[in-house]
Amino acid sequence: MKIAVSSIGKNLDDMVDIRFGRCNYFIIYDTDKGFIKAIANRGQVSGGGAGIAAAQQIIDEDVDAVITGNMGPNSFNLFKTSDIKVYSCGSMKVERAIELLKEQKLEEISQAGPAHAGMGARRGFRGGR
Amino acid sequence: MNIAILSGKGGTGKTTISTNLAVMAGGNYIDCDVEEPNGFIFLNPSDLKKEEVKVDYPVINDNNCTLCGDCAKVCQFNALVRTKKNIILFDKLCHSCHACKIVCKYEAISFKKREIGIIEEGKYNNIICKRGILNIGEPMAVPVIKDVLKDLPNGINFIDCAPGTSCNVVNSLSYADGAILVTEPSAFGLHDLNMAVNLVRNFHIPFGVIINKYNPKDNRIQKYCQKENIKILGTINYSRKVAETYSSGKMIIEIEEYKKAFKEIVKNLKEVFPWN
Amino acid sequence: MELTVISGKGGTGKTTIALSLSELAKDVAKADCDVDAPNLYLFHKGIDIKKEVFYGEKKAVINKEICNGCKTCENICRFDAIENGIINSFKCEGCGACVLVCPQNAITLEDYKTANTYITKTKKGVISRADMEIGAEGSGKLITKLRQNIREVTEDNTLIIIDGSPGIGCPVISSITGSDAVLIVTEPTQSGMEDFIRVMELCNHFGILTLVCINKYDINKVMSENIEKFCEENHVHLVGKIPYDDTVIKSINELKPIIYYENSMANKAIRSMWENIKEHINQIKNNF
């Protein structure tokens, strides 16, 4: 099984970044082959739609599961359509989160929360960027 | 002649000034604060006509699409995503730029239109009142603002802009021949006025300042305007009576003292903005 | 430890509350994520210890030496941003359509400066803030940067108070994700209530500890009761009710935080609210 974990750093002993869309890196890990690589999150540098940019990147990596802390409904629905499972964990090392997943101790997010008004607002997000 | 009314900071009384000024000067009232268009609460115009504001969004023709993903890659706004099965559109992120269609090699993209807001136009006595309303949940106000402003009535138009110095204000300003900056005598007011002044100066149009919630003990705005050589068009006192009149949705020029103040402003306006 | 103060609607007193709490806390740092009206730093004179240019958008740039004036780009641009081979950066949205159609390959999309970011040292802790360029937008990316900046210069157990963006859009999401607690400042008005509900749903979605403060609660007591009831039903904690107080305006004009006006009603209410907030925060972390 191929897994992507949102991470503060590039290594397995770095902490999980609990933000999905704006995390620093994704660590790509294979349960058979071990650590594959760390990729910089493109969502972090995008003005808007960070979660979507991040999700596109993960979908392109062809993973089976994602581990992160928080995820907005846009990204979640993309993973659902792509048959990628999403697991939620708290603040811990990436390797620990992967272990917990292997032991089936991580909670799978199976339902999207309320959409955050589709990125829109009456005040605030004015330019759409 | 189009006069834009701006304020650096929110809550300075921009709408109060715009509506009362329009009535007093016999000009039209145009509400471009499309995320919170409140002017009609006071003017309550009759014979409202409504028109939808629509924007383009891409539609993927699955028969032609090869899932190459070029459209998703080219989209600067992350509005398109390629999954293994299809291309998914996040319509609220789309800027209707058509880059996806340009890049598509398989003629798989066409466009449809969707509503993001409406424009209303009516009359209050003899003046025309027009406003744009952005639908709740829609992030992009600029197309609505452009639609409101592209076709303005003759005469003097008072354009009530969004607060701040964002691109909504920039777009409104590009249609203006002059500007009125509304501020209040406080440290926040001065700070945000300065931002608005810097913005307006980019447009090389005449402008002046109105001090709302005027407090004779605080002259920081006057000092600033003197230093920057900016004309003060008038001052509006703050009183409980104004707050009450405002909260009951009435025009403050119904109060004699304020009617005078607005008359004075209209007189000064004619000096700063040449119109007949 | 991060506490984000947000409001939904603008003008509810968010900055006043954020500032007061940061005055009351002992070991504190601030991030001003209300980048359209960045007023938090006005209260304390400080020294900028770090300044960086922030590139928040992309804009098209035409290489005049290669451009042959064919105007293909002008015709394709949906934003009327190109005139006689010159890009109007106020109008350009950075979509890149012109880049795609230019037969000379004379146009590129380039990073565009939207703000300067600062870390400013004051007597009352450090503050991370931004100074936006004219006409630029506060994006989620900028908010993320401001929060990153403050984390880099603070210890783990310092309380970081974030003056969040107004609204409920992308910048707000960036203000609250990953923070430990959110304080929603609302006011008892119809528009205040509507925005409050939307912003609360957002916090719920991200599963963040949500605290609520009703500012100027006494200007409409019926509406305040509705807000209270709503909080109860939705299991969010109402931690403070601040009365309307003219001293607040005075405090802003004198640039002296409201908590230093001893007789002020708002001051008293804010102080007791802080005690409530501390309890909630201590429940999540016991180290300050």
XYZ file of C-alpha atoms in Angstrom:
693
model
C 0.000 0.000 0.000
C 1.293 3.428 -0.963
C 0.723 6.210 1.565
C 1.152 9.996 1.539
C 1.652 11.769 4.883
C 1.516 15.549 5.304
C 4.702 16.478 7.092
C 6.625 19.385 8.590
C 9.925 18.043 7.223
C 11.350 15.632 4.680
C 12.098 12.694 6.946
C 10.214 9.926 8.670
C 11.187 11.271 12.094
C 9.688 14.686 11.354
C 6.306 15.587 12.743
C 3.052 15.161 10.854
C 1.841 18.559 9.613
C -1.787 18.620 10.707
C -2.663 21.103 7.966
C -3.282 19.294 4.704
C -3.526 21.999 2.049
C -0.732 24.151 3.414
C 1.604 21.532 4.852
C 5.296 21.795 3.972
C 5.930 18.337 2.522
C 4.312 15.078 1.653
C 6.182 11.943 2.541
C 5.450 9.108 0.159
C 5.806 5.716 1.780
C 5.201 2.201 0.595
C 4.307 -0.448 3.162
C 6.385 -2.999 1.228
C 9.311 -0.877 0.081
C 9.465 1.672 2.910
C 10.325 5.334 2.426
C 10.088 6.423 -1.218
C 10.493 10.204 -1.255
C 9.472 13.557 0.170
C 7.836 16.086 -2.139
C 7.298 19.787 -1.505
C 3.604 20.629 -1.322
C 2.558 22.785 -4.267
C -0.525 23.839 -2.315
C 1.662 25.750 0.081
C 2.644 28.257 -2.582
C -0.752 28.666 -4.192
C -2.771 31.755 -3.355
C -6.127 29.991 -3.270
C -7.315 26.433 -3.667
C -4.356 25.123 -1.663
C -6.123 21.930 -0.665
C -7.070 21.263 -4.270
C -3.529 21.796 -5.547
C -2.228 19.488 -2.830
C -4.835 16.861 -3.633
C -3.958 16.953 -7.348
C -0.351 16.305 -6.460
C -1.244 13.330 -4.285
C -3.639 11.899 -6.880
C -0.838 12.099 -9.457
C 1.386 10.086 -7.090
C -1.123 7.258 -7.302
C -1.307 6.544 -3.573
C -3.867 4.402 -1.774
C -4.135 6.388 1.436
C -3.433 9.830 2.927
C -2.606 10.590 6.553
C -3.086 14.145 7.780
C -4.689 16.180 10.587
C -7.298 18.465 9.059
C -8.710 18.321 5.586
C -11.233 20.582 3.922
C -14.212 19.149 2.067
C -12.885 20.014 -1.402
C -9.789 17.856 -1.050
C -11.704 15.181 0.785
C -14.229 14.807 -1.998
C -11.463 14.594 -4.571
C -9.895 11.687 -2.685
C -13.239 10.019 -2.347
C -13.785 10.187 -6.108
C -10.293 8.841 -6.635
C -10.794 5.941 -4.173
C -8.023 7.198 -1.925
C -8.658 6.666 1.761
C -8.079 9.517 4.206
C -6.890 8.924 7.772
C -6.745 11.504 10.520
C -4.103 11.665 13.233
C -2.927 14.132 15.858
C 0.500 15.674 16.275
C 3.067 12.848 16.131
C 6.069 11.659 14.172
C 5.415 10.551 10.601
C 6.828 7.072 11.241
C 4.550 6.655 14.254
C 1.518 7.650 12.187
C 2.442 5.097 9.535
C 2.867 2.412 12.205
C -0.543 3.225 13.625
C -2.040 2.974 10.162
C -0.468 -0.439 9.653
C -1.910 -1.533 12.985
C -5.266 -0.179 11.780
C -5.413 2.202 14.726
C -5.977 5.397 12.761
C -9.418 6.798 12.257
C -10.607 6.837 8.683
C -12.443 10.003 7.712
C -15.465 8.752 5.855
C -17.574 11.849 5.624
C -16.879 15.361 4.467
C -17.750 18.124 6.887
C -19.789 21.129 5.857
C -18.336 22.825 2.796
C -16.696 26.062 3.851
C -19.044 28.047 1.641
C -16.994 27.051 -1.361
C -14.060 29.271 -0.437
C -16.378 32.242 -0.628
C -17.268 34.973 1.741
C -19.131 38.197 1.903
C -16.112 39.790 3.481
C -12.577 38.686 3.272
C -11.873 36.481 0.328
C -12.617 39.207 -2.107
C -10.394 38.746 -5.074
C -10.776 35.054 -5.350
C -7.115 34.420 -5.035
C -19.320 62.419 -13.952
C -18.614 59.443 -11.684
C -17.501 60.086 -8.123
C -16.259 57.086 -6.153
C -16.746 57.078 -2.390
C -14.113 55.087 -0.555
C -12.938 54.424 2.947
C -9.755 52.731 3.989
C -11.430 51.182 6.978
C -14.808 49.464 7.233
C -17.544 51.010 9.350
C -16.637 54.666 8.773
C -20.061 55.598 7.413
C -19.318 55.403 3.707
C -22.838 54.293 2.832
C -24.446 56.970 5.009
C -22.381 59.644 3.259
C -22.997 58.231 -0.231
C -26.765 57.962 0.061
C -27.322 61.314 1.743
C -24.940 63.033 -0.637
C -26.608 61.546 -3.704
C -30.010 62.786 -2.595
C -28.692 66.193 -1.576
C -26.753 66.715 -4.801
C -29.465 65.225 -6.991
C -27.073 62.584 -8.283
C -27.580 58.869 -8.837
C -26.624 56.326 -6.227
C -24.587 53.339 -7.406
C -23.791 50.675 -4.808
C -20.631 48.745 -5.684
C -20.074 47.308 -2.237
C -21.541 44.166 -3.730
C -20.634 41.935 -0.799
C -22.661 44.073 1.568
C -24.810 46.498 -0.436
C -26.665 48.379 2.273
C -27.554 51.663 0.568
C -30.985 50.505 -0.565
C -32.028 50.092 3.084
C -32.083 53.896 3.277
C -33.236 54.775 -0.236
C -35.713 51.942 -0.693
C -36.081 52.636 -4.434
C -39.262 51.780 -6.310
C -39.861 50.064 -9.685
C -36.933 47.698 -9.219
C -35.651 45.981 -12.328
C -33.426 42.959 -11.868
C -30.797 41.462 -14.105
C -28.545 38.465 -13.552
C -24.767 38.656 -13.606
C -23.281 35.591 -15.215
C -19.773 34.265 -15.683
C -18.324 31.561 -17.916
C -17.258 28.176 -16.642
C -15.679 25.336 -18.583
C -17.595 22.188 -19.439
C -15.627 19.081 -20.362
C -16.850 16.947 -23.215
C -16.006 13.445 -22.009
C -16.123 12.022 -25.540
C -13.237 14.203 -26.655
C -11.294 14.380 -23.389
C -8.249 12.109 -23.202
C -7.553 12.953 -19.542
C -4.180 14.423 -20.566
C -4.545 16.890 -17.693
C -3.141 19.897 -19.564
C -6.158 22.010 -18.555
C -5.641 21.243 -14.871
C -1.947 22.037 -15.190
C -2.475 25.371 -16.926
C -5.144 26.621 -14.520
C -3.447 29.147 -12.236
C -6.349 29.072 -9.805
C -6.510 25.329 -9.101
C -10.063 25.260 -10.420
C -9.548 22.063 -12.427
C -8.337 18.718 -11.149
C -7.584 15.603 -13.145
C -8.490 12.390 -11.393
C -8.139 8.935 -12.917
C -11.714 9.041 -14.103
C -12.485 12.595 -15.074
C -11.730 16.306 -14.889
C -13.378 17.980 -11.907
C -14.220 21.684 -11.857
C -14.328 23.825 -8.723
C -16.473 26.533 -10.224
C -15.960 29.082 -7.450
C -12.223 29.129 -8.045
C -12.604 29.627 -11.805
C -11.762 33.125 -13.069
C -13.363 32.498 -16.491
C -10.029 33.164 -18.185
C -10.413 30.442 -20.860
C -6.774 29.306 -20.531
C -7.995 25.686 -20.263
C -9.746 25.919 -23.625
C -6.723 27.509 -25.250
C -4.446 24.725 -24.075
C -6.790 21.804 -24.832
C -5.635 19.937 -27.931
C -8.769 17.828 -28.266
C -11.508 20.468 -28.416
C -12.983 18.972 -25.288
C -13.763 22.249 -23.546
C -16.694 24.566 -24.110
C -18.229 27.184 -21.839
C -21.527 27.643 -20.105
C -22.673 30.509 -17.922
C -23.683 30.539 -14.292
C -25.187 33.248 -12.137
C -22.981 34.790 -9.459
C -25.051 37.840 -8.588
C -27.723 40.266 -9.659
C -28.033 43.913 -10.543
C -31.004 45.935 -9.372
C -32.053 49.325 -10.619
C -34.862 51.538 -9.389
C -35.823 55.107 -8.549
C -35.879 57.228 -5.425
C -37.724 60.430 -6.281
C -35.805 61.578 -9.353
C -32.540 59.819 -8.796
C -31.583 56.463 -10.208
C -30.443 53.867 -7.686
C -28.453 50.903 -8.900
C -26.663 48.169 -7.048
C -24.880 44.893 -7.563
C -25.374 41.999 -5.182
C -22.902 39.152 -5.036
C -24.594 35.860 -4.225
C -23.665 34.462 -0.826
C -20.791 32.015 -1.058
C -19.409 33.489 -4.275
C -15.824 34.635 -3.853
C -15.332 36.873 -6.870
C -16.969 40.269 -6.751
C -15.180 41.926 -9.668
C -17.451 40.616 -12.479
C -20.499 41.987 -10.624
C -18.813 45.348 -10.066
C -17.839 45.582 -13.727
C -21.396 44.807 -14.791
C -22.793 47.514 -12.517
C -20.359 50.108 -13.815
C -20.196 49.332 -17.515
C -23.520 51.023 -18.196
C -24.098 54.022 -15.935
C -26.865 56.620 -16.192
C -26.164 60.202 -17.281
C -25.503 62.917 -14.729
C -23.512 62.629 -11.534
C -23.107 59.119 -10.204
C -22.057 58.571 -6.614
C -20.351 55.186 -6.498
C -20.381 53.555 -3.074
C -17.284 51.299 -3.124
C -16.237 48.359 -0.957
C -14.117 49.283 2.080
C -10.369 48.860 1.978
C -7.979 49.022 -0.955
C -8.583 45.605 -2.501
C -9.026 44.847 -6.181
C -12.768 45.457 -5.807
C -12.037 49.078 -5.016
C -9.402 49.292 -7.736
C -11.932 48.097 -10.284
C -14.545 50.586 -9.124
C -12.002 53.399 -9.204
C -11.043 52.737 -12.788
C -14.503 54.039 -13.761
C -14.297 57.172 -11.587
C -13.573 60.778 -12.529
C -13.167 61.832 -8.920
C -13.135 60.350 -5.429
C -14.340 61.125 -1.923
C -12.481 59.462 0.934
C -14.532 58.992 4.083
C -12.620 58.693 7.321
C -13.019 59.127 11.062
C -10.771 60.954 13.512
C -8.941 58.056 15.124
C -5.569 56.417 14.829
C -7.135 53.547 12.882
C -9.021 56.004 10.687
C -5.880 57.973 9.834
C -3.825 54.868 9.176
C -6.387 53.425 6.792
C -7.061 56.832 5.174
C -3.403 57.004 4.270
C -3.726 53.651 2.491
C -6.743 54.933 0.560
C -4.911 58.150 -0.409
C -1.995 56.138 -1.767
C -4.421 54.103 -3.831
C -6.334 57.050 -5.278
C -3.140 58.879 -6.223
C -2.422 56.063 -8.676
C -5.461 57.104 -10.667
C -4.610 60.781 -11.117
C -8.141 61.985 -10.410
C -9.223 64.852 -8.125
C -10.239 63.767 -4.631
C -11.181 65.145 -1.216
C -11.841 63.910 2.309
C -14.975 63.873 4.454
C -14.441 63.436 8.190
C -17.294 61.449 9.659
C -17.921 61.043 13.391
C -16.205 64.396 13.677
C -14.724 65.288 17.037
C -13.537 68.910 17.357
C -10.949 67.877 19.946
C -9.164 65.578 17.542
C -7.487 67.304 14.612
C -5.199 64.537 13.386
C -7.069 64.205 10.076
C -6.906 67.969 9.404
C -3.174 67.980 10.115
C -2.624 65.071 7.785
C -4.702 66.632 4.983
C -2.896 69.935 5.334
C 0.472 68.222 5.086
C -0.632 66.175 2.094
C -2.431 69.105 0.501
C -5.797 67.324 0.406
C -9.058 69.275 0.427
C -11.444 68.536 3.287
C -14.912 68.588 1.779
C -16.751 68.631 5.061
C -17.286 67.143 8.475
C -20.220 65.196 9.915
C -20.727 65.263 13.660
C -21.335 62.153 15.643
C -24.380 62.006 17.838
C -26.728 59.503 19.325
C -29.445 60.946 17.128
C -27.516 59.984 13.988
C -26.985 56.457 15.280
C -30.690 56.113 16.004
C -31.746 57.594 12.662
C -29.323 55.262 10.931
C -30.470 52.169 12.811
C -34.087 52.926 11.918
C -33.101 53.049 8.247
C -33.767 56.754 7.726
C -31.767 59.408 5.892
C -29.815 61.662 8.216
C -30.519 64.733 6.063
C -33.986 64.541 7.578
C -32.310 66.135 10.585
C -31.977 69.889 9.910
C -28.423 70.178 11.281
C -27.195 67.413 9.005
C -29.030 68.727 6.001
C -26.958 71.888 6.395
C -23.729 69.910 6.669
C -24.489 68.020 3.464
C -25.456 71.235 1.646
C -22.047 72.587 2.555
C -20.365 69.434 1.252
C -22.234 69.639 -2.057
C -21.031 73.229 -2.433
C -17.436 72.186 -1.782
C -17.774 69.251 -4.142
C -18.427 71.574 -7.033
C -15.091 73.241 -6.409
C -13.122 70.013 -6.393
C -15.027 68.222 -9.135
C -15.981 70.409 -12.063
C -19.528 69.573 -13.160
C -22.565 71.487 -14.315
C 0.031 27.445 21.721
C -2.031 29.474 19.292
C -5.271 31.354 19.912
C -6.908 32.862 16.835
C -9.415 35.681 17.193
C -11.875 35.895 14.315
C -15.192 37.609 13.710
C -16.986 36.767 10.480
C -18.304 40.291 10.042
C -15.924 43.264 10.090
C -16.088 45.992 12.722
C -17.138 43.784 15.640
C -14.180 44.729 17.834
C -11.952 41.817 16.964
C -8.728 43.832 17.043
C -9.608 45.459 20.377
C -10.226 42.038 21.932
C -7.128 40.436 20.412
C -5.010 43.307 21.686
C -6.535 43.201 25.177
C -5.915 39.490 25.533
C -2.327 39.882 24.446
C -1.867 42.602 27.068
C -3.296 40.338 29.766
C -1.261 37.279 28.850
C 2.246 36.974 30.276
C 4.463 35.379 27.660
C 2.896 36.438 24.410
C 3.523 37.014 20.700
C 1.134 38.295 18.052
C 0.406 37.783 14.381
C -1.740 40.341 12.592
C -3.510 38.331 9.925
C -6.135 41.024 9.340
C -3.946 42.225 6.496
C -6.502 44.554 4.891
C -6.675 46.686 8.030
C -3.466 45.881 9.904
C -4.011 47.968 13.008
C -2.725 45.713 15.770
C 0.838 47.005 15.689
C -0.193 50.647 16.071
C -0.464 50.325 19.833
C 3.182 49.636 20.563
C 6.155 51.323 18.954
C 8.608 48.687 17.894
C 11.687 47.891 15.875
C 11.434 45.791 12.740
C 13.885 42.952 13.202
C 13.110 41.242 9.907
C 11.633 42.475 6.655
C 10.909 40.315 3.620
C 9.269 40.848 0.278
C 6.261 38.604 -0.224
C 5.260 37.435 -3.680
C 1.624 36.450 -3.408
C 0.466 36.499 -6.999
C 1.629 36.054 -10.529
C 1.304 38.667 -13.255
C 2.057 38.575 -16.958
C 5.196 40.356 -18.118
C 5.819 41.213 -21.778
C 9.347 41.215 -23.095
C 9.250 44.335 -25.255
C 12.275 43.303 -27.282
C 10.542 40.194 -28.564
C 6.980 41.581 -28.792
C 6.025 42.520 -32.335
C 2.813 44.286 -31.362
C 0.454 41.749 -32.940
C -2.159 42.276 -30.208
C -3.113 38.586 -30.026
C -2.737 38.841 -26.269
C -4.977 41.901 -26.045
C -7.763 40.068 -27.791
C -7.547 36.948 -25.662
C -7.365 38.723 -22.277
C -10.711 38.514 -20.508
C -9.767 41.165 -17.978
C -8.918 44.027 -20.362
C -5.513 44.068 -18.729
C -3.386 44.614 -21.840
C -3.373 47.824 -23.810
C -0.834 48.625 -26.541
C 1.492 45.930 -25.337
C 1.476 47.145 -21.744
C 0.130 45.049 -18.866
C -2.066 46.857 -16.353
C -1.006 45.069 -13.204
C -4.128 46.229 -11.345
C -6.284 44.384 -13.846
C -4.105 41.356 -14.656
C -5.289 38.302 -12.722
C -2.312 36.174 -13.646
C -4.269 33.555 -15.579
C -1.594 33.091 -18.221
C -3.933 33.009 -21.238
C -1.763 35.609 -22.984
C 1.332 33.486 -22.376
C -0.340 30.597 -24.190
C -1.359 32.539 -27.292
C 1.650 34.795 -27.872
C 3.133 33.685 -31.210
C 6.477 35.262 -30.285
C 6.666 33.657 -26.839
C 7.257 37.139 -25.515
C 5.114 36.824 -22.383
C 5.872 35.067 -19.119
C 4.065 34.797 -15.801
C 6.216 36.183 -13.048
C 5.967 36.365 -9.293
C 4.461 39.651 -8.232
C 5.103 41.406 -4.957
C 1.901 41.796 -2.961
C 3.263 42.720 0.454
C 6.202 43.307 2.723
C 6.207 41.080 5.772
C 7.736 42.233 9.038
C 8.674 40.801 12.361
C 8.538 43.691 14.792
C 9.884 43.646 18.310
C 7.914 45.651 20.881
C 7.937 45.998 24.639
C 5.004 43.620 24.692
C 6.476 40.747 22.687
C 7.093 40.263 18.976
C 4.505 40.770 16.276
C 4.372 39.322 12.788
C 2.602 41.560 10.296
C 2.315 42.550 6.658
C 2.072 45.758 4.716
C 0.043 45.115 1.576
C 0.697 46.655 -1.788
C -2.075 48.840 -3.173
C -4.858 46.774 -4.717
C -3.354 43.461 -3.591
C -5.362 40.765 -1.875
C -4.729 39.069 1.409
C -4.425 35.419 0.434
C -4.261 32.240 2.424
C -0.652 31.981 1.363
C 0.223 35.282 3.038
C -1.578 34.293 6.235
C 0.325 31.013 6.311
C 3.559 32.972 5.920
C 2.709 35.364 8.772
C 1.970 32.471 11.092
C 5.143 30.699 10.060
C 7.139 33.873 10.742
C 5.896 34.194 14.299
C 6.448 30.523 15.076
C 10.051 30.857 13.993
C 10.802 33.520 16.587
C 8.864 32.147 19.561
C 9.304 29.352 22.050
C 6.879 26.450 22.110
C 5.080 27.543 25.248
C 4.653 31.173 24.247
C 1.025 32.054 23.648
C 0.586 33.291 20.084
C -2.468 35.490 19.611
C -3.584 35.790 16.021
C -5.790 38.666 14.892
C -7.546 36.670 12.187
C -8.906 37.758 8.840
C -12.494 38.900 8.635
C -14.978 36.943 6.528
C -15.197 33.198 6.159
C -13.077 32.665 3.062
C -9.688 31.228 2.308
C -7.656 33.643 4.504
C -9.801 32.744 7.513
C -9.299 29.054 6.929
C -5.569 29.706 6.812
C -5.872 31.727 10.037
C -7.491 28.924 11.998
C -6.187 25.611 10.660
C -3.719 24.111 13.062
C -4.372 26.668 15.791
C -5.235 25.323 19.233
C -8.245 27.471 19.975
C -10.441 30.015 18.241
C -12.217 32.936 19.837
C -15.124 34.217 17.750
C -16.005 37.835 18.450
C -19.561 38.522 17.390
C -22.082 41.294 17.914
C -25.844 41.110 18.379
C -26.936 42.292 14.933
C -28.609 40.365 12.130
C -25.560 40.401 9.874
C -23.300 39.672 12.843
C -25.363 36.614 13.738
C -25.402 35.248 10.191
C -21.653 35.534 9.818
C -21.140 34.086 13.282
C -23.033 30.910 12.405
C -21.036 30.442 9.228
C -17.712 30.971 10.894
C -18.652 28.624 13.717
C -19.531 25.870 11.266
C -16.109 26.351 9.786
C -14.424 25.896 13.193
C -16.542 22.831 13.874
C -15.504 21.363 10.597
C -11.858 21.675 11.506
C -12.526 20.384 15.023
C -10.906 23.315 16.819
C -11.807 24.328 20.370
C -14.213 27.208 19.796
C -14.881 29.993 22.284
C -17.355 32.822 21.744
C -17.501 36.419 22.902
C -20.490 38.712 22.349
C -19.269 42.274 22.018
C -21.628 45.198 22.700
C -24.090 42.544 23.933
C -26.355 45.145 25.519
C -27.197 47.011 22.296
C -29.667 44.247 21.453
C -30.361 41.922 24.342
C -32.872 39.758 22.490
C -30.353 39.002 19.772
C -27.673 38.349 22.409
C -29.932 35.792 24.062
C -30.408 34.109 20.697
C -26.665 33.883 20.266
C -26.320 32.441 23.773
C -28.966 29.857 23.088
C -27.322 28.973 19.829
C -23.982 28.447 21.600
C -25.586 26.195 24.168
C -27.319 24.076 21.561
C -24.121 23.676 19.599
C -21.878 23.023 22.589
C -19.553 25.962 22.045
C -18.378 27.891 25.068
C -19.544 31.437 25.596
C -16.625 32.961 27.512
C -17.525 36.633 27.611
C -20.193 39.289 27.180
C -18.730 42.758 26.711
C -21.002 45.772 27.236
C -21.085 48.750 24.893
C -18.558 51.246 26.229
C -17.513 54.620 24.792
C -14.139 54.191 26.491
C -13.247 51.726 23.728
C -13.258 54.528 21.147
C -11.204 56.653 23.514
C -8.767 53.783 23.941
C -8.262 53.505 20.181
C -7.752 57.240 19.844
C -5.253 57.347 22.672
C -3.606 54.136 21.454
C -3.808 52.805 24.969
C -5.267 49.309 25.321
C -8.717 49.270 26.926
C -7.596 47.111 29.840
C -5.674 50.072 31.287
C -8.857 52.115 31.823
C -9.718 50.981 35.299
C -13.296 52.171 35.444
C -14.233 50.952 32.014
C -17.026 48.390 31.918
C -15.520 46.788 28.842
C -12.198 46.426 30.639
C -13.807 44.557 33.524
C -15.703 42.265 31.190
C -12.618 41.540 29.100
C -10.573 40.727 32.184
C -13.108 38.235 33.446
C -13.351 36.771 29.955
C -9.581 36.242 29.963
C -9.884 34.189 33.151
C -12.426 31.977 31.390
C -10.257 31.639 28.307
C -7.244 30.691 30.416
C -9.191 27.831 31.978
C -10.120 26.455 28.589
C -6.609 26.824 27.274
C -5.108 25.209 30.350
C -7.295 22.232 29.742
C -5.601 21.656 26.405
C -2.135 22.489 27.647
C -0.913 22.861 31.171
C 2.312 24.631 30.529
C 1.552 28.298 30.875
